[in-house]
Amino acid sequence: MNKGPVAVSAQEAAQNKAFLETMKAKGTERYIKRHSLQARITHGVTIIACILLCISGLFVFVPALAQAVGADTVFAIRMSHRVLGVIFVAVPLISAIMAPKGVVHVFKNLFERWDSDDKKWMMLFFPYLFMAKWIHMPDQHELKSGQRFADGMLWLFGALMGVTGVILLLGTTVVDLGGAHGVVLFLHDIGFLMICIFGLAHIFLGAGIFQPYRGTAKLMFGDGMVSESDALYHWGHWAREEIESGERIVEKKA
C-alpha cells in the first residue's frame, strides 16, 4: 500500500543534480526500463485494432455512412470489424495468460490509494499543460493519478466493448438474441463513445502533443526505456524507487 509522499530534502535534490551532471560529463546517460517488449507489443496491437474498430464501426452502425459506400463495401467492412474484434479481445487475454503477474501489477497500480501529491497533481493538471514552465508538479508514482483514472476508464469500457462485441458476434452466427440484441448493441455503442473520449485523450497526451509530454510516445512505440532525468521529472517517486533498487537501470551512450 502507498505510504504517502516521499520527502526530498535540499541535499538530496542537490545530489540528484550533481549525479546527472556527472553522467553528462561522462558522455553517458542512465535509463530505466519502463515497459517490457510483451507489454509494448500488446499495447501496439490492441490500440491499432481499437482505432480500426472505431473506424469500421462507424460504417457498420451509422446508416448514412453505409449508404454512402454501398452494400458490398459495408459487407467487407463488417467482416473486417469482426476479425478486428477477435484480435482486440484475444491479444490482451493471451498476453494476460502469458504474464499473470503483469496483470496483477497493472491493476495494483490502477487502484493504488491517492495521496496528497496525487490530489495536488490533478488540481494542477490542466494549467500545467499550457504553463509547464511556470508550474512545479508534485512527484508521482508509477502511474500518475490522472493516468490511473483515464486508464481505468479505458480498461472498463474496453472490457464492455469486448464482451458486448462477442455477444453480438455470437448473436449473428450461433444464437438468436431476440429482444436482447438491441440492449447489447446499445451498451456496445456506449462503450464505443467512451472509448473514443478517453482513447483520444490518451493518444493526445501519449503522442506528446503538449510540451511536457514530448517524446513519451517512444515508451510504448520505442524501446520502452525512459531517461533517468525524464523519469525523475514525470514520476519522481517511482524513479527514485527504481534507482535505489537498480534492477531496471541501463546505462547508454548519450
Tab-separated table of C-alpha atoms in Angstrom:
chain	number	residue	atom	x	y	z
A	1	MET	CA	0.000	0.000	0.000
A	2	ASN	CA	1.159	3.520	-0.754
A	3	LYS	CA	2.797	5.123	2.286
A	4	GLY	CA	2.333	8.676	1.061
A	5	PRO	CA	4.600	11.315	-0.452
A	6	VAL	CA	8.363	10.862	-0.315
A	7	ALA	CA	10.063	13.934	1.115
A	8	VAL	CA	13.069	15.115	-0.873
A	9	SER	CA	15.490	17.320	1.046
A	10	ALA	CA	17.520	20.113	-0.499
A	11	GLN	CA	20.635	17.962	-0.010
A	12	GLU	CA	19.084	15.027	-1.906
A	13	ALA	CA	17.951	17.336	-4.707
A	14	ALA	CA	21.489	18.712	-4.978
A	15	GLN	CA	22.911	15.182	-5.066
A	16	ASN	CA	20.498	14.239	-7.854
A	17	LYS	CA	21.563	17.272	-9.859
A	18	ALA	CA	25.263	16.574	-9.298
A	19	PHE	CA	24.806	12.945	-10.333
A	20	LEU	CA	23.094	13.908	-13.606
A	21	GLU	CA	25.835	16.430	-14.359
A	22	THR	CA	28.472	13.742	-13.742
A	23	MET	CA	26.734	11.339	-16.123
A	24	LYS	CA	26.554	14.073	-18.752
A	25	ALA	CA	30.279	14.743	-18.393
A	26	LYS	CA	30.986	11.022	-18.909
A	27	GLY	CA	29.057	11.097	-22.167
A	28	THR	CA	26.580	8.501	-20.900
A	29	GLU	CA	23.031	8.594	-19.673
A	30	ARG	CA	21.142	6.180	-17.488
A	31	TYR	CA	17.737	4.842	-18.480
A	32	ILE	CA	15.009	2.998	-16.613
A	33	LYS	CA	13.198	0.167	-18.372
A	34	ARG	CA	9.541	1.116	-18.001
A	35	HIS	CA	7.728	-1.254	-20.382
A	36	SER	CA	8.647	-4.792	-21.432
A	37	LEU	CA	8.615	-5.964	-25.051
A	38	GLN	CA	5.478	-8.007	-24.406
A	39	ALA	CA	3.676	-5.004	-22.925
A	40	ARG	CA	4.667	-2.850	-25.896
A	41	ILE	CA	3.530	-5.434	-28.446
A	42	THR	CA	0.230	-5.984	-26.616
A	43	HIS	CA	-0.359	-2.246	-26.375
A	44	GLY	CA	0.537	-1.647	-30.031
A	45	VAL	CA	-1.629	-4.428	-31.462
A	46	THR	CA	-4.562	-3.566	-29.201
A	47	ILE	CA	-4.515	0.157	-29.906
A	48	ILE	CA	-4.257	-0.359	-33.681
A	49	ALA	CA	-7.142	-2.847	-33.558
A	50	CYS	CA	-9.158	-0.403	-31.425
A	51	ILE	CA	-8.655	2.502	-33.839
A	52	LEU	CA	-9.601	0.354	-36.842
A	53	LEU	CA	-12.623	-0.979	-34.944
A	54	CYS	CA	-13.806	2.563	-34.252
A	55	ILE	CA	-13.456	3.487	-37.934
A	56	SER	CA	-15.101	0.333	-39.274
A	57	GLY	CA	-17.791	0.535	-36.589
A	58	LEU	CA	-18.904	3.904	-37.913
A	59	PHE	CA	-19.644	2.364	-41.312
A	60	VAL	CA	-21.392	-0.624	-39.743
A	61	PHE	CA	-23.602	1.282	-37.315
A	62	VAL	CA	-24.186	4.664	-38.992
A	63	PRO	CA	-26.772	4.239	-41.812
A	64	ALA	CA	-25.745	7.401	-43.687
A	65	LEU	CA	-22.128	6.207	-43.999
A	66	ALA	CA	-23.269	2.742	-45.024
A	67	GLN	CA	-25.418	4.167	-47.806
A	68	ALA	CA	-22.565	6.387	-48.980
A	69	VAL	CA	-20.140	3.494	-49.601
A	70	GLY	CA	-22.601	0.863	-50.820
A	71	ALA	CA	-23.664	-2.619	-49.717
A	72	ASP	CA	-20.591	-4.511	-50.975
A	73	THR	CA	-18.165	-2.210	-49.169
A	74	VAL	CA	-20.235	-2.350	-45.991
A	75	PHE	CA	-20.157	-6.164	-46.113
A	76	ALA	CA	-16.352	-6.146	-46.404
A	77	ILE	CA	-16.074	-3.619	-43.566
A	78	ARG	CA	-18.454	-5.672	-41.407
A	79	MET	CA	-16.328	-8.785	-41.872
A	80	SER	CA	-13.139	-6.863	-41.079
A	81	HIS	CA	-14.844	-5.450	-37.977
A	82	ARG	CA	-15.431	-8.991	-36.717
A	83	VAL	CA	-11.842	-10.067	-37.376
A	84	LEU	CA	-10.501	-6.944	-35.665
A	85	GLY	CA	-12.844	-7.562	-32.743
A	86	VAL	CA	-11.391	-11.037	-32.240
A	87	ILE	CA	-7.868	-9.553	-32.266
A	88	PHE	CA	-8.933	-6.803	-29.828
A	89	VAL	CA	-10.208	-9.403	-27.356
A	90	ALA	CA	-7.759	-12.261	-27.928
A	91	VAL	CA	-4.408	-10.434	-27.814
A	92	PRO	CA	-4.807	-8.927	-24.289
A	93	LEU	CA	-6.203	-12.247	-22.994
A	94	ILE	CA	-3.275	-14.224	-24.402
A	95	SER	CA	-0.836	-11.654	-23.024
A	96	ALA	CA	-2.521	-11.856	-19.601
A	97	ILE	CA	-2.225	-15.652	-19.586
A	98	MET	CA	1.453	-15.380	-20.525
A	99	ALA	CA	2.214	-12.825	-17.792
A	100	PRO	CA	-0.346	-13.017	-14.950
A	101	LYS	CA	1.973	-11.151	-12.580
A	102	GLY	CA	1.986	-8.253	-15.021
A	103	VAL	CA	-1.808	-8.090	-14.912
A	104	VAL	CA	-1.760	-8.037	-11.116
A	105	HIS	CA	0.829	-5.251	-11.236
A	106	VAL	CA	-1.283	-3.201	-13.671
A	107	PHE	CA	-4.429	-3.391	-11.552
A	108	LYS	CA	-2.493	-2.780	-8.341
A	109	ASN	CA	-1.299	0.493	-9.861
A	110	LEU	CA	-4.785	1.409	-11.097
A	111	PHE	CA	-6.333	1.013	-7.645
A	112	GLU	CA	-3.453	2.481	-5.643
A	113	ARG	CA	-4.730	4.862	-2.989
A	114	TRP	CA	-4.283	8.532	-3.873
A	115	ASP	CA	-2.008	10.546	-1.607
A	116	SER	CA	-1.726	14.318	-1.254
A	117	ASP	CA	0.658	14.539	-4.224
A	118	ASP	CA	-1.855	12.713	-6.427
A	119	LYS	CA	-4.649	15.099	-5.498
A	120	LYS	CA	-2.483	18.178	-5.995
A	121	TRP	CA	-1.304	16.866	-9.382
A	122	MET	CA	-4.899	16.531	-10.593
A	123	MET	CA	-5.717	20.075	-9.453
A	124	LEU	CA	-2.754	21.475	-11.410
A	125	PHE	CA	-3.046	19.247	-14.480
A	126	PHE	CA	-4.901	21.492	-16.943
A	127	PRO	CA	-2.960	24.696	-16.124
A	128	TYR	CA	0.237	22.632	-16.334
A	129	LEU	CA	-0.483	21.578	-19.940
A	130	PHE	CA	-0.270	25.197	-21.066
A	131	MET	CA	2.079	26.692	-18.464
A	132	ALA	CA	4.556	23.890	-17.765
A	133	LYS	CA	7.482	26.314	-17.413
A	134	TRP	CA	5.826	28.119	-14.512
A	135	ILE	CA	4.131	25.279	-12.635
A	136	HIS	CA	6.003	22.755	-10.486
A	137	MET	CA	4.136	19.464	-10.388
A	138	PRO	CA	4.380	17.170	-7.340
A	139	ASP	CA	6.219	13.881	-7.686
A	140	GLN	CA	4.171	10.935	-8.930
A	141	HIS	CA	4.247	7.170	-8.611
A	142	GLU	CA	4.471	4.661	-11.473
A	143	LEU	CA	1.065	5.792	-12.743
A	144	LYS	CA	0.075	9.401	-12.324
A	145	SER	CA	-3.257	9.998	-10.609
A	146	GLY	CA	-4.887	11.274	-13.788
A	147	GLN	CA	-3.473	8.350	-15.746
A	148	ARG	CA	-4.940	5.914	-13.239
A	149	PHE	CA	-8.391	7.382	-13.828
A	150	ALA	CA	-8.117	7.569	-17.627
A	151	ASP	CA	-6.536	4.115	-17.968
A	152	GLY	CA	-9.132	2.689	-15.609
A	153	MET	CA	-11.895	4.028	-17.852
A	154	LEU	CA	-10.184	2.540	-20.918
A	155	TRP	CA	-9.976	-0.840	-19.211
A	156	LEU	CA	-13.633	-0.637	-18.119
A	157	PHE	CA	-15.120	0.414	-21.439
A	158	GLY	CA	-12.679	-1.724	-23.409
A	159	ALA	CA	-13.986	-4.722	-21.464
A	160	LEU	CA	-17.554	-3.579	-22.152
A	161	MET	CA	-16.785	-3.325	-25.869
A	162	GLY	CA	-15.138	-6.725	-25.877
A	163	VAL	CA	-17.899	-8.560	-24.003
A	164	THR	CA	-20.770	-6.975	-25.924
A	165	GLY	CA	-18.882	-7.450	-29.183
A	166	VAL	CA	-18.512	-11.182	-28.535
A	167	ILE	CA	-22.211	-11.429	-27.666
A	168	LEU	CA	-23.180	-9.590	-30.866
A	169	LEU	CA	-20.927	-11.855	-32.913
A	170	LEU	CA	-22.486	-14.952	-31.374
A	171	GLY	CA	-25.922	-13.421	-31.898
A	172	THR	CA	-25.351	-13.218	-35.645
A	173	THR	CA	-23.653	-16.596	-36.065
A	174	VAL	CA	-24.698	-19.055	-33.333
A	175	VAL	CA	-27.749	-17.943	-31.325
A	176	ASP	CA	-30.712	-15.621	-31.737
A	177	LEU	CA	-30.552	-12.817	-29.162
A	178	GLY	CA	-34.097	-11.693	-29.866
A	179	GLY	CA	-35.044	-8.531	-27.996
A	180	ALA	CA	-31.746	-8.567	-26.095
A	181	HIS	CA	-29.904	-7.652	-29.300
A	182	GLY	CA	-30.973	-4.012	-29.052
A	183	VAL	CA	-29.828	-3.772	-25.412
A	184	VAL	CA	-26.437	-5.323	-26.145
A	185	LEU	CA	-25.998	-3.076	-29.192
A	186	PHE	CA	-26.842	-0.015	-27.080
A	187	LEU	CA	-24.214	-0.995	-24.472
A	188	HIS	CA	-21.739	-1.591	-27.301
A	189	ASP	CA	-22.430	1.905	-28.627
A	190	ILE	CA	-21.907	3.409	-25.151
A	191	GLY	CA	-18.568	1.600	-24.907
A	192	PHE	CA	-17.648	2.941	-28.344
A	193	LEU	CA	-18.443	6.541	-27.318
A	194	MET	CA	-16.475	6.352	-24.081
A	195	ILE	CA	-13.524	4.625	-25.755
A	196	CYS	CA	-13.439	7.491	-28.260
A	197	ILE	CA	-13.412	10.091	-25.476
A	198	PHE	CA	-10.805	8.521	-23.202
A	199	GLY	CA	-8.863	6.966	-26.076
A	200	LEU	CA	-8.432	10.313	-27.797
A	201	ALA	CA	-7.260	11.886	-24.530
A	202	HIS	CA	-4.814	9.008	-24.049
A	203	ILE	CA	-3.448	9.377	-27.585
A	204	PHE	CA	-3.375	13.174	-27.354
A	205	LEU	CA	-1.096	13.086	-24.306
A	206	GLY	CA	0.799	9.900	-25.180
A	207	ALA	CA	1.731	11.268	-28.597
A	208	GLY	CA	3.492	14.182	-26.890
A	209	ILE	CA	1.437	16.981	-28.455
A	210	PHE	CA	1.821	19.081	-25.308
A	211	GLN	CA	5.376	20.167	-24.495
A	212	PRO	CA	5.663	18.414	-21.100
A	213	TYR	CA	4.944	15.074	-22.786
A	214	ARG	CA	7.209	15.385	-25.834
A	215	GLY	CA	8.964	12.097	-26.518
A	216	THR	CA	6.707	9.937	-24.341
A	217	ALA	CA	5.450	8.012	-27.398
A	218	LYS	CA	8.759	6.119	-27.517
A	219	LEU	CA	7.917	4.488	-24.190
A	220	MET	CA	5.371	2.261	-25.939
A	221	PHE	CA	6.451	2.578	-29.563
A	222	GLY	CA	10.195	2.569	-28.964
A	223	ASP	CA	12.491	0.604	-26.672
A	224	GLY	CA	10.319	1.067	-23.595
A	225	MET	CA	13.009	2.999	-21.732
A	226	VAL	CA	12.854	6.439	-20.165
A	227	SER	CA	15.898	8.516	-19.328
A	228	GLU	CA	16.595	8.878	-15.640
A	229	SER	CA	16.153	12.652	-15.822
A	230	ASP	CA	12.749	12.352	-17.548
A	231	ALA	CA	11.693	9.662	-15.092
A	232	LEU	CA	12.563	11.902	-12.148
A	233	TYR	CA	10.622	14.749	-13.789
A	234	HIS	CA	7.460	12.795	-14.603
A	235	TRP	CA	7.367	10.015	-11.976
A	236	GLY	CA	9.627	11.170	-9.160
A	237	HIS	CA	8.543	8.666	-6.500
A	238	TRP	CA	8.698	5.715	-8.920
A	239	ALA	CA	12.039	6.818	-10.408
A	240	ARG	CA	13.720	7.033	-7.003
A	241	GLU	CA	12.465	3.580	-6.084
A	242	GLU	CA	13.855	2.167	-9.343
A	243	ILE	CA	17.182	3.987	-8.955
A	244	GLU	CA	17.518	2.669	-5.413
A	245	SER	CA	16.807	-0.931	-6.473
A	246	GLY	CA	18.945	-0.673	-9.626
A	247	GLU	CA	17.206	-3.702	-11.166
A	248	ARG	CA	15.952	-1.962	-14.307
A	249	ILE	CA	18.697	0.607	-14.777
A	250	VAL	CA	20.527	0.634	-18.113
A	251	GLU	CA	23.459	2.912	-18.961
A	252	LYS	CA	23.753	4.038	-22.593
A	253	LYS	CA	25.888	6.473	-24.539
A	254	ALA	CA	24.321	9.917	-24.673
